[in-house]
């Protein structure tokens, strides 16, 4: 197939409404050119929806989207089937099968058509996997044997192998450890064609040639990575704030002048009325003066009102240039957890790691080492693994890494109510409003929500627990949160008086949580290392 000489995406007055009529995107006109573009915006602003429109998975309600080149997509949530292999994830399974058939002597035309003269497909696949540090992943390896991060990188390798000229990546660093992120960064740096990346990963966004932001129904594209964009935005907002302050001061001045003019006019009218009543001049002259005074007063009042109204309009115009971004509001209740109260332990009975009291623990380790399995063993004990996990409280809130436990056919309100059936409907809606689900938003189907919106639903359900959770377990909580919401979550956790167990590859996030102790899981077991928080209130010893 011939390559498009200038791959790009052109949006022309693009609008998209959900089936219930609620608007998702309206009137977008912009262009994404060749090179790397970071697509940013608050949760629910329509980033994933825009990618799906570009990919042809959704049809615009109005306007147009014109991808000039073949499109390849790496979705936020990979559809993984246990029967698939790495070759399936790479998109080369059919070509490998055709190659095997031809090598075995089967010269059927369909095999040559399926192979499409890609005789070195396996060698090219191996080279791309090597470049991503996945050389040990065989093409016949089952998808179920891959970690979430490994599966993401293999799918990325598949896009590199494909003839896609426009590639869409939706949160590609979710679930990737530091090593895997570095490999993805390297792959993105020299990516050919047009690349559009939705992400909250600042390091990845800084590698972009351009930054596009969806905000308040508009799409703006500017040159440079994320930090350059934020610096420009901060400067623009500082200038807008100064202009608003100046306009507000001017409005105060005009209001004061109007009040002074009204006082002066009232004094003149009083003097004129006294003169009229005291007959200080012939009546005809007094009436003429009165008429002229009324005309003059009306003109003065009109001029003063016009100046005040002009100043008021200037304030409104300047205020409109200031951004009023909404953020989720999280208030974590006090669980009343005593210091030293044992909540959970990991170990084999001889050497253990104990979580007790309001401690803050970070659980780290490479992709595929078993961090999520260890958490699930704590929550749902089954057959004893290499490292046993026990809990001593039922008051545990769990935010899973994959948000696929929700009923896609349920509404937002129904999904949260199912987790908190005893909570009154008014309290439920009040809680959802804190998570930016208001009015008709609470009736939206969960299946229509973005990853960030799904995360807000799960967080809302967690925080409705009654009595409050004594232990919060968060598995990669920043995967689907926008940068403003991450700040809000950090602030809420800062005041939480229960215990916290966090799995994250986001070192910037962990450094803000005042972690007491770090636990690292590797092939040798679970070991404890001192964190930036100093001495720990958790009893931790080496687990073999």
PDB file of N, CA and C in Angstrom, residues 403-498:
ATOM      1  N   UNK A 403     -10.697  -0.957  35.894  1.00  0.00           N
ATOM      2  CA  UNK A 403     -12.032  -0.559  36.333  1.00  0.00           C
ATOM      3  C   UNK A 403     -13.101  -1.291  35.536  1.00  0.00           C
ATOM      4  N   UNK A 404     -12.928  -2.613  35.398  1.00  0.00           N
ATOM      5  CA  UNK A 404     -13.866  -3.390  34.587  1.00  0.00           C
ATOM      6  C   UNK A 404     -14.894  -4.131  35.438  1.00  0.00           C
ATOM      7  N   UNK A 405     -14.950  -3.828  36.737  1.00  0.00           N
ATOM      8  CA  UNK A 405     -15.911  -4.492  37.599  1.00  0.00           C
ATOM      9  C   UNK A 405     -17.250  -3.796  37.640  1.00  0.00           C
ATOM     10  N   UNK A 406     -17.371  -2.681  36.927  1.00  0.00           N
ATOM     11  CA  UNK A 406     -18.626  -1.929  36.923  1.00  0.00           C
ATOM     12  C   UNK A 406     -19.593  -2.493  35.879  1.00  0.00           C
ATOM     13  N   UNK A 407     -20.879  -2.348  36.139  1.00  0.00           N
ATOM     14  CA  UNK A 407     -21.913  -2.768  35.199  1.00  0.00           C
ATOM     15  C   UNK A 407     -22.086  -1.665  34.153  1.00  0.00           C
ATOM     16  N   UNK A 408     -21.674  -1.939  32.916  1.00  0.00           N
ATOM     17  CA  UNK A 408     -21.716  -0.921  31.867  1.00  0.00           C
ATOM     18  C   UNK A 408     -23.136  -0.459  31.549  1.00  0.00           C
ATOM     19  N   UNK A 409     -24.135  -1.294  31.834  1.00  0.00           N
ATOM     20  CA  UNK A 409     -25.524  -0.928  31.533  1.00  0.00           C
ATOM     21  C   UNK A 409     -26.180  -0.122  32.650  1.00  0.00           C
ATOM     22  N   UNK A 410     -25.526  -0.051  33.811  1.00  0.00           N
ATOM     23  CA  UNK A 410     -26.087   0.708  34.927  1.00  0.00           C
ATOM     24  C   UNK A 410     -25.811   2.195  34.741  1.00  0.00           C
ATOM     25  N   UNK A 411     -26.647   3.020  35.357  1.00  0.00           N
ATOM     26  CA  UNK A 411     -26.392   4.458  35.351  1.00  0.00           C
ATOM     27  C   UNK A 411     -25.338   4.760  36.417  1.00  0.00           C
ATOM     28  N   UNK A 412     -24.795   5.975  36.377  1.00  0.00           N
ATOM     29  CA  UNK A 412     -23.820   6.384  37.383  1.00  0.00           C
ATOM     30  C   UNK A 412     -24.427   6.262  38.781  1.00  0.00           C
ATOM     31  N   UNK A 413     -25.651   6.767  38.944  1.00  0.00           N
ATOM     32  CA  UNK A 413     -26.308   6.712  40.257  1.00  0.00           C
ATOM     33  C   UNK A 413     -26.520   5.273  40.707  1.00  0.00           C
ATOM     34  N   UNK A 414     -26.935   4.396  39.792  1.00  0.00           N
ATOM     35  CA  UNK A 414     -27.182   2.991  40.141  1.00  0.00           C
ATOM     36  C   UNK A 414     -25.887   2.289  40.536  1.00  0.00           C
ATOM     37  N   UNK A 415     -24.792   2.591  39.829  1.00  0.00           N
ATOM     38  CA  UNK A 415     -23.513   1.949  40.129  1.00  0.00           C
ATOM     39  C   UNK A 415     -23.031   2.298  41.530  1.00  0.00           C
ATOM     40  N   UNK A 416     -23.193   3.561  41.919  1.00  0.00           N
ATOM     41  CA  UNK A 416     -22.753   3.974  43.245  1.00  0.00           C
ATOM     42  C   UNK A 416     -23.721   3.462  44.317  1.00  0.00           C
ATOM     43  N   UNK A 417     -25.025   3.495  44.017  1.00  0.00           N
ATOM     44  CA  UNK A 417     -26.018   3.016  44.981  1.00  0.00           C
ATOM     45  C   UNK A 417     -25.837   1.531  45.271  1.00  0.00           C
ATOM     46  N   UNK A 418     -25.392   0.757  44.273  1.00  0.00           N
ATOM     47  CA  UNK A 418     -25.178  -0.678  44.479  1.00  0.00           C
ATOM     48  C   UNK A 418     -24.077  -0.929  45.504  1.00  0.00           C
ATOM     49  N   UNK A 419     -23.106  -0.013  45.570  1.00  0.00           N
ATOM     50  CA  UNK A 419     -22.010  -0.165  46.535  1.00  0.00           C
ATOM     51  C   UNK A 419     -22.379   0.392  47.901  1.00  0.00           C
ATOM     52  N   UNK A 420     -23.445   1.195  47.957  1.00  0.00           N
ATOM     53  CA  UNK A 420     -23.858   1.807  49.222  1.00  0.00           C
ATOM     54  C   UNK A 420     -25.376   1.840  49.291  1.00  0.00           C
ATOM     55  N   UNK A 421     -26.024   0.671  49.413  1.00  0.00           N
ATOM     56  CA  UNK A 421     -27.491   0.612  49.349  1.00  0.00           C
ATOM     57  C   UNK A 421     -28.199   1.328  50.492  1.00  0.00           C
ATOM     58  N   UNK A 422     -27.512   1.548  51.602  1.00  0.00           N
ATOM     59  CA  UNK A 422     -28.168   2.168  52.754  1.00  0.00           C
ATOM     60  C   UNK A 422     -28.140   3.693  52.694  1.00  0.00           C
ATOM     61  N   UNK A 423     -27.419   4.241  51.740  1.00  0.00           N
ATOM     62  CA  UNK A 423     -27.286   5.698  51.658  1.00  0.00           C
ATOM     63  C   UNK A 423     -28.515   6.299  50.981  1.00  0.00           C
ATOM     64  N   UNK A 424     -29.043   7.357  51.570  1.00  0.00           N
ATOM     65  CA  UNK A 424     -30.239   8.011  51.022  1.00  0.00           C
ATOM     66  C   UNK A 424     -29.939   8.618  49.657  1.00  0.00           C
ATOM     67  N   UNK A 425     -30.983   8.713  48.812  1.00  0.00           N
ATOM     68  CA  UNK A 425     -30.815   9.213  47.446  1.00  0.00           C
ATOM     69  C   UNK A 425     -30.264  10.639  47.434  1.00  0.00           C
ATOM     70  N   UNK A 426     -30.707  11.492  48.389  1.00  0.00           N
ATOM     71  CA  UNK A 426     -30.227  12.871  48.414  1.00  0.00           C
ATOM     72  C   UNK A 426     -28.733  12.914  48.728  1.00  0.00           C
ATOM     73  N   UNK A 427     -28.304  12.085  49.697  1.00  0.00           N
ATOM     74  CA  UNK A 427     -26.884  12.058  50.046  1.00  0.00           C
ATOM     75  C   UNK A 427     -26.066  11.501  48.883  1.00  0.00           C
ATOM     76  N   UNK A 428     -26.640  10.509  48.199  1.00  0.00           N
ATOM     77  CA  UNK A 428     -25.966   9.920  47.050  1.00  0.00           C
ATOM     78  C   UNK A 428     -25.708  10.988  45.986  1.00  0.00           C
ATOM     79  N   UNK A 429     -26.734  11.768  45.664  1.00  0.00           N
ATOM     80  CA  UNK A 429     -26.580  12.806  44.637  1.00  0.00           C
ATOM     81  C   UNK A 429     -25.631  13.901  45.101  1.00  0.00           C
ATOM     82  N   UNK A 430     -25.666  14.225  46.390  1.00  0.00           N
ATOM     83  CA  UNK A 430     -24.743  15.240  46.903  1.00  0.00           C
ATOM     84  C   UNK A 430     -23.297  14.767  46.769  1.00  0.00           C
ATOM     85  N   UNK A 431     -23.065  13.488  47.054  1.00  0.00           N
ATOM     86  CA  UNK A 431     -21.722  12.934  46.928  1.00  0.00           C
ATOM     87  C   UNK A 431     -21.276  12.923  45.467  1.00  0.00           C
ATOM     88  N   UNK A 432     -22.187  12.556  44.564  1.00  0.00           N
ATOM     89  CA  UNK A 432     -21.851  12.517  43.140  1.00  0.00           C
ATOM     90  C   UNK A 432     -21.562  13.927  42.612  1.00  0.00           C
ATOM     91  N   UNK A 433     -22.228  14.946  43.158  1.00  0.00           N
ATOM     92  CA  UNK A 433     -21.963  16.320  42.733  1.00  0.00           C
ATOM     93  C   UNK A 433     -20.532  16.714  43.071  1.00  0.00           C
ATOM     94  N   UNK A 434     -20.015  16.222  44.209  1.00  0.00           N
ATOM     95  CA  UNK A 434     -18.630  16.509  44.562  1.00  0.00           C
ATOM     96  C   UNK A 434     -17.666  15.890  43.560  1.00  0.00           C
ATOM     97  N   UNK A 435     -18.139  14.879  42.842  1.00  0.00           N
ATOM     98  CA  UNK A 435     -17.314  14.230  41.827  1.00  0.00           C
ATOM     99  C   UNK A 435     -17.719  14.661  40.421  1.00  0.00           C
ATOM    100  N   UNK A 436     -18.390  15.824  40.345  1.00  0.00           N
ATOM    101  CA  UNK A 436     -18.736  16.482  39.082  1.00  0.00           C
ATOM    102  C   UNK A 436     -19.785  15.737  38.272  1.00  0.00           C
ATOM    103  N   UNK A 437     -20.569  14.879  38.899  1.00  0.00           N
ATOM    104  CA  UNK A 437     -21.730  14.273  38.251  1.00  0.00           C
ATOM    105  C   UNK A 437     -22.968  14.997  38.769  1.00  0.00           C
ATOM    106  N   UNK A 438     -23.534  15.870  37.918  1.00  0.00           N
ATOM    107  CA  UNK A 438     -24.667  16.680  38.340  1.00  0.00           C
ATOM    108  C   UNK A 438     -25.804  16.560  37.332  1.00  0.00           C
ATOM    109  N   UNK A 439     -27.022  16.777  37.826  1.00  0.00           N
ATOM    110  CA  UNK A 439     -28.179  16.779  36.934  1.00  0.00           C
ATOM    111  C   UNK A 439     -28.302  15.475  36.164  1.00  0.00           C
ATOM    112  N   UNK A 440     -28.396  15.581  34.832  1.00  0.00           N
ATOM    113  CA  UNK A 440     -28.590  14.407  33.982  1.00  0.00           C
ATOM    114  C   UNK A 440     -27.356  13.526  33.919  1.00  0.00           C
ATOM    115  N   UNK A 441     -26.196  14.063  34.364  1.00  0.00           N
ATOM    116  CA  UNK A 441     -24.966  13.267  34.324  1.00  0.00           C
ATOM    117  C   UNK A 441     -25.092  11.998  35.162  1.00  0.00           C
ATOM    118  N   UNK A 442     -25.865  12.052  36.253  1.00  0.00           N
ATOM    119  CA  UNK A 442     -25.974  10.884  37.129  1.00  0.00           C
ATOM    120  C   UNK A 442     -26.752   9.760  36.464  1.00  0.00           C
ATOM    121  N   UNK A 443     -27.459  10.070  35.354  1.00  0.00           N
ATOM    122  CA  UNK A 443     -28.244   9.050  34.657  1.00  0.00           C
ATOM    123  C   UNK A 443     -27.513   8.471  33.444  1.00  0.00           C
ATOM    124  N   UNK A 444     -26.289   8.937  33.193  1.00  0.00           N
ATOM    125  CA  UNK A 444     -25.527   8.403  32.065  1.00  0.00           C
ATOM    126  C   UNK A 444     -25.124   6.952  32.319  1.00  0.00           C
ATOM    127  N   UNK A 445     -25.074   6.149  31.243  1.00  0.00           N
ATOM    128  CA  UNK A 445     -24.639   4.760  31.353  1.00  0.00           C
ATOM    129  C   UNK A 445     -23.140   4.716  31.643  1.00  0.00           C
ATOM    130  N   UNK A 446     -22.748   3.799  32.526  1.00  0.00           N
ATOM    131  CA  UNK A 446     -21.338   3.641  32.869  1.00  0.00           C
ATOM    132  C   UNK A 446     -20.520   3.299  31.624  1.00  0.00           C
ATOM    133  N   UNK A 447     -21.107   2.533  30.704  1.00  0.00           N
ATOM    134  CA  UNK A 447     -20.402   2.145  29.493  1.00  0.00           C
ATOM    135  C   UNK A 447     -20.038   3.314  28.597  1.00  0.00           C
ATOM    136  N   UNK A 448     -20.662   4.484  28.787  1.00  0.00           N
ATOM    137  CA  UNK A 448     -20.380   5.665  27.981  1.00  0.00           C
ATOM    138  C   UNK A 448     -19.302   6.543  28.602  1.00  0.00           C
ATOM    139  N   UNK A 449     -18.845   6.190  29.812  1.00  0.00           N
ATOM    140  CA  UNK A 449     -17.920   7.056  30.534  1.00  0.00           C
ATOM    141  C   UNK A 449     -16.483   6.844  30.083  1.00  0.00           C
ATOM    142  N   UNK A 450     -15.681   7.906  30.210  1.00  0.00           N
ATOM    143  CA  UNK A 450     -14.249   7.793  29.962  1.00  0.00           C
ATOM    144  C   UNK A 450     -13.596   7.085  31.147  1.00  0.00           C
ATOM    145  N   UNK A 451     -12.312   6.756  31.001  1.00  0.00           N
ATOM    146  CA  UNK A 451     -11.607   6.098  32.094  1.00  0.00           C
ATOM    147  C   UNK A 451     -11.594   6.938  33.351  1.00  0.00           C
ATOM    148  N   UNK A 452     -11.381   8.254  33.195  1.00  0.00           N
ATOM    149  CA  UNK A 452     -11.372   9.132  34.357  1.00  0.00           C
ATOM    150  C   UNK A 452     -12.728   9.226  35.020  1.00  0.00           C
ATOM    151  N   UNK A 453     -13.786   9.248  34.227  1.00  0.00           N
ATOM    152  CA  UNK A 453     -15.141   9.314  34.785  1.00  0.00           C
ATOM    153  C   UNK A 453     -15.485   8.014  35.513  1.00  0.00           C
ATOM    154  N   UNK A 454     -15.062   6.869  34.956  1.00  0.00           N
ATOM    155  CA  UNK A 454     -15.289   5.584  35.644  1.00  0.00           C
ATOM    156  C   UNK A 454     -14.572   5.571  36.990  1.00  0.00           C
ATOM    157  N   UNK A 455     -13.362   6.129  37.002  1.00  0.00           N
ATOM    158  CA  UNK A 455     -12.611   6.183  38.251  1.00  0.00           C
ATOM    159  C   UNK A 455     -13.335   7.037  39.282  1.00  0.00           C
ATOM    160  N   UNK A 456     -13.938   8.135  38.835  1.00  0.00           N
ATOM    161  CA  UNK A 456     -14.688   8.988  39.764  1.00  0.00           C
ATOM    162  C   UNK A 456     -15.880   8.241  40.359  1.00  0.00           C
ATOM    163  N   UNK A 457     -16.518   7.371  39.558  1.00  0.00           N
ATOM    164  CA  UNK A 457     -17.642   6.570  40.056  1.00  0.00           C
ATOM    165  C   UNK A 457     -17.157   5.637  41.165  1.00  0.00           C
ATOM    166  N   UNK A 458     -16.024   4.965  40.929  1.00  0.00           N
ATOM    167  CA  UNK A 458     -15.492   4.037  41.930  1.00  0.00           C
ATOM    168  C   UNK A 458     -15.082   4.784  43.196  1.00  0.00           C
ATOM    169  N   UNK A 459     -14.431   5.931  43.039  1.00  0.00           N
ATOM    170  CA  UNK A 459     -14.031   6.724  44.206  1.00  0.00           C
ATOM    171  C   UNK A 459     -15.248   7.172  45.007  1.00  0.00           C
ATOM    172  N   UNK A 460     -16.306   7.589  44.309  1.00  0.00           N
ATOM    173  CA  UNK A 460     -17.516   8.021  45.001  1.00  0.00           C
ATOM    174  C   UNK A 460     -18.098   6.885  45.832  1.00  0.00           C
ATOM    175  N   UNK A 461     -18.120   5.677  45.265  1.00  0.00           N
ATOM    176  CA  UNK A 461     -18.641   4.521  45.998  1.00  0.00           C
ATOM    177  C   UNK A 461     -17.769   4.198  47.212  1.00  0.00           C
ATOM    178  N   UNK A 462     -16.448   4.322  47.053  1.00  0.00           N
ATOM    179  CA  UNK A 462     -15.541   4.046  48.170  1.00  0.00           C
ATOM    180  C   UNK A 462     -15.803   4.982  49.341  1.00  0.00           C
ATOM    181  N   UNK A 463     -16.032   6.246  49.029  1.00  0.00           N
ATOM    182  CA  UNK A 463     -16.123   7.247  50.074  1.00  0.00           C
ATOM    183  C   UNK A 463     -17.499   7.314  50.724  1.00  0.00           C
ATOM    184  N   UNK A 464     -18.460   6.541  50.209  1.00  0.00           N
ATOM    185  CA  UNK A 464     -19.775   6.463  50.841  1.00  0.00           C
ATOM    186  C   UNK A 464     -19.836   5.367  51.899  1.00  0.00           C
ATOM    187  N   UNK A 465     -18.752   4.627  52.050  1.00  0.00           N
ATOM    188  CA  UNK A 465     -18.749   3.508  52.996  1.00  0.00           C
ATOM    189  C   UNK A 465     -19.135   3.980  54.395  1.00  0.00           C
ATOM    190  N   UNK A 466     -19.993   3.215  55.058  1.00  0.00           N
ATOM    191  CA  UNK A 466     -20.443   3.548  56.400  1.00  0.00           C
ATOM    192  C   UNK A 466     -20.519   2.249  57.204  1.00  0.00           C
ATOM    193  N   UNK A 467     -19.639   2.076  58.218  1.00  0.00           N
ATOM    194  CA  UNK A 467     -18.673   3.040  58.737  1.00  0.00           C
ATOM    195  C   UNK A 467     -17.503   3.255  57.778  1.00  0.00           C
ATOM    196  N   UNK A 468     -16.738   4.331  57.967  1.00  0.00           N
ATOM    197  CA  UNK A 468     -15.642   4.649  57.050  1.00  0.00           C
ATOM    198  C   UNK A 468     -14.586   3.547  57.013  1.00  0.00           C
ATOM    199  N   UNK A 469     -13.919   3.427  55.872  1.00  0.00           N
ATOM    200  CA  UNK A 469     -12.865   2.421  55.712  1.00  0.00           C
ATOM    201  C   UNK A 469     -11.678   2.718  56.618  1.00  0.00           C
ATOM    202  N   UNK A 470     -11.161   1.666  57.254  1.00  0.00           N
ATOM    203  CA  UNK A 470      -9.952   1.811  58.066  1.00  0.00           C
ATOM    204  C   UNK A 470      -8.693   1.703  57.226  1.00  0.00           C
ATOM    205  N   UNK A 471      -8.809   0.979  56.086  1.00  0.00           N
ATOM    206  CA  UNK A 471      -7.664   0.793  55.197  1.00  0.00           C
ATOM    207  C   UNK A 471      -8.101   1.076  53.767  1.00  0.00           C
ATOM    208  N   UNK A 472      -7.410   1.980  53.092  1.00  0.00           N
ATOM    209  CA  UNK A 472      -7.631   2.236  51.682  1.00  0.00           C
ATOM    210  C   UNK A 472      -6.509   1.603  50.877  1.00  0.00           C
ATOM    211  N   UNK A 473      -6.869   0.776  49.895  1.00  0.00           N
ATOM    212  CA  UNK A 473      -5.895   0.158  49.004  1.00  0.00           C
ATOM    213  C   UNK A 473      -6.112   0.738  47.616  1.00  0.00           C
ATOM    214  N   UNK A 474      -5.123   1.426  47.107  1.00  0.00           N
ATOM    215  CA  UNK A 474      -5.217   2.094  45.813  1.00  0.00           C
ATOM    216  C   UNK A 474      -4.205   1.478  44.850  1.00  0.00           C
ATOM    217  N   UNK A 475      -4.701   0.865  43.788  1.00  0.00           N
ATOM    218  CA  UNK A 475      -3.840   0.215  42.797  1.00  0.00           C
ATOM    219  C   UNK A 475      -3.753   1.111  41.562  1.00  0.00           C
ATOM    220  N   UNK A 476      -2.622   1.788  41.409  1.00  0.00           N
ATOM    221  CA  UNK A 476      -2.382   2.732  40.299  1.00  0.00           C
ATOM    222  C   UNK A 476      -3.508   3.777  40.203  1.00  0.00           C
ATOM    223  N   UNK A 477      -3.739   4.558  41.269  1.00  0.00           N
ATOM    224  CA  UNK A 477      -4.881   5.480  41.278  1.00  0.00           C
ATOM    225  C   UNK A 477      -4.755   6.638  40.303  1.00  0.00           C
ATOM    226  N   UNK A 478      -3.542   6.983  39.862  1.00  0.00           N
ATOM    227  CA  UNK A 478      -3.389   8.152  38.986  1.00  0.00           C
ATOM    228  C   UNK A 478      -3.523   7.805  37.510  1.00  0.00           C
ATOM    229  N   UNK A 479      -3.786   6.522  37.195  1.00  0.00           N
ATOM    230  CA  UNK A 479      -3.852   6.126  35.784  1.00  0.00           C
ATOM    231  C   UNK A 479      -4.850   6.941  34.979  1.00  0.00           C
ATOM    232  N   UNK A 480      -6.016   7.211  35.555  1.00  0.00           N
ATOM    233  CA  UNK A 480      -7.093   7.822  34.785  1.00  0.00           C
ATOM    234  C   UNK A 480      -7.538   9.182  35.320  1.00  0.00           C
ATOM    235  N   UNK A 481      -6.718   9.771  36.189  1.00  0.00           N
ATOM    236  CA  UNK A 481      -7.085  11.080  36.734  1.00  0.00           C
ATOM    237  C   UNK A 481      -6.340  12.183  36.005  1.00  0.00           C
ATOM    238  N   UNK A 482      -7.036  13.303  35.747  1.00  0.00           N
ATOM    239  CA  UNK A 482      -6.335  14.439  35.171  1.00  0.00           C
ATOM    240  C   UNK A 482      -5.461  15.075  36.255  1.00  0.00           C
ATOM    241  N   UNK A 483      -4.578  15.982  35.843  1.00  0.00           N
ATOM    242  CA  UNK A 483      -3.573  16.520  36.754  1.00  0.00           C
ATOM    243  C   UNK A 483      -4.207  17.307  37.896  1.00  0.00           C
ATOM    244  N   UNK A 484      -5.301  18.014  37.640  1.00  0.00           N
ATOM    245  CA  UNK A 484      -5.985  18.760  38.700  1.00  0.00           C
ATOM    246  C   UNK A 484      -6.600  17.807  39.719  1.00  0.00           C
ATOM    247  N   UNK A 485      -7.190  16.705  39.235  1.00  0.00           N
ATOM    248  CA  UNK A 485      -7.814  15.730  40.137  1.00  0.00           C
ATOM    249  C   UNK A 485      -6.773  14.990  40.967  1.00  0.00           C
ATOM    250  N   UNK A 486      -5.574  14.766  40.393  1.00  0.00           N
ATOM    251  CA  UNK A 486      -4.494  14.151  41.169  1.00  0.00           C
ATOM    252  C   UNK A 486      -4.136  15.053  42.349  1.00  0.00           C
ATOM    253  N   UNK A 487      -4.062  16.367  42.095  1.00  0.00           N
ATOM    254  CA  UNK A 487      -3.782  17.304  43.189  1.00  0.00           C
ATOM    255  C   UNK A 487      -4.853  17.200  44.269  1.00  0.00           C
ATOM    256  N   UNK A 488      -6.112  17.090  43.855  1.00  0.00           N
ATOM    257  CA  UNK A 488      -7.219  16.995  44.808  1.00  0.00           C
ATOM    258  C   UNK A 488      -7.125  15.713  45.624  1.00  0.00           C
ATOM    259  N   UNK A 489      -6.795  14.591  44.948  1.00  0.00           N
ATOM    260  CA  UNK A 489      -6.667  13.317  45.652  1.00  0.00           C
ATOM    261  C   UNK A 489      -5.538  13.369  46.675  1.00  0.00           C
ATOM    262  N   UNK A 490      -4.415  13.972  46.294  1.00  0.00           N
ATOM    263  CA  UNK A 490      -3.291  14.103  47.231  1.00  0.00           C
ATOM    264  C   UNK A 490      -3.709  14.910  48.456  1.00  0.00           C
ATOM    265  N   UNK A 491      -4.427  16.007  48.231  1.00  0.00           N
ATOM    266  CA  UNK A 491      -4.876  16.840  49.351  1.00  0.00           C
ATOM    267  C   UNK A 491      -5.812  16.067  50.279  1.00  0.00           C
ATOM    268  N   UNK A 492      -6.722  15.258  49.692  1.00  0.00           N
ATOM    269  CA  UNK A 492      -7.662  14.486  50.506  1.00  0.00           C
ATOM    270  C   UNK A 492      -6.929  13.423  51.318  1.00  0.00           C
ATOM    271  N   UNK A 493      -5.989  12.730  50.678  1.00  0.00           N
ATOM    272  CA  UNK A 493      -5.249  11.678  51.370  1.00  0.00           C
ATOM    273  C   UNK A 493      -4.345  12.267  52.455  1.00  0.00           C
ATOM    274  N   UNK A 494      -3.938  13.511  52.275  1.00  0.00           N
ATOM    275  CA  UNK A 494      -3.074  14.146  53.264  1.00  0.00           C
ATOM    276  C   UNK A 494      -3.767  14.242  54.621  1.00  0.00           C
ATOM    277  N   UNK A 495      -5.102  14.404  54.593  1.00  0.00           N
ATOM    278  CA  UNK A 495      -5.833  14.515  55.852  1.00  0.00           C
ATOM    279  C   UNK A 495      -6.500  13.230  56.302  1.00  0.00           C
ATOM    280  N   UNK A 496      -6.282  12.134  55.565  1.00  0.00           N
ATOM    281  CA  UNK A 496      -6.928  10.850  55.906  1.00  0.00           C
ATOM    282  C   UNK A 496      -6.255  10.248  57.131  1.00  0.00           C
ATOM    283  N   UNK A 497      -7.056   9.817  58.101  1.00  0.00           N
ATOM    284  CA  UNK A 497      -6.518   9.297  59.361  1.00  0.00           C
ATOM    285  C   UNK A 497      -6.579   7.780  59.446  1.00  0.00           C
ATOM    286  N   UNK A 498      -6.853   7.126  58.306  1.00  0.00           N
ATOM    287  CA  UNK A 498      -6.791   5.672  58.269  1.00  0.00           C
ATOM    288  C   UNK A 498      -5.468   5.209  57.675  1.00  0.00           C
TER     289      UNK A 498
END
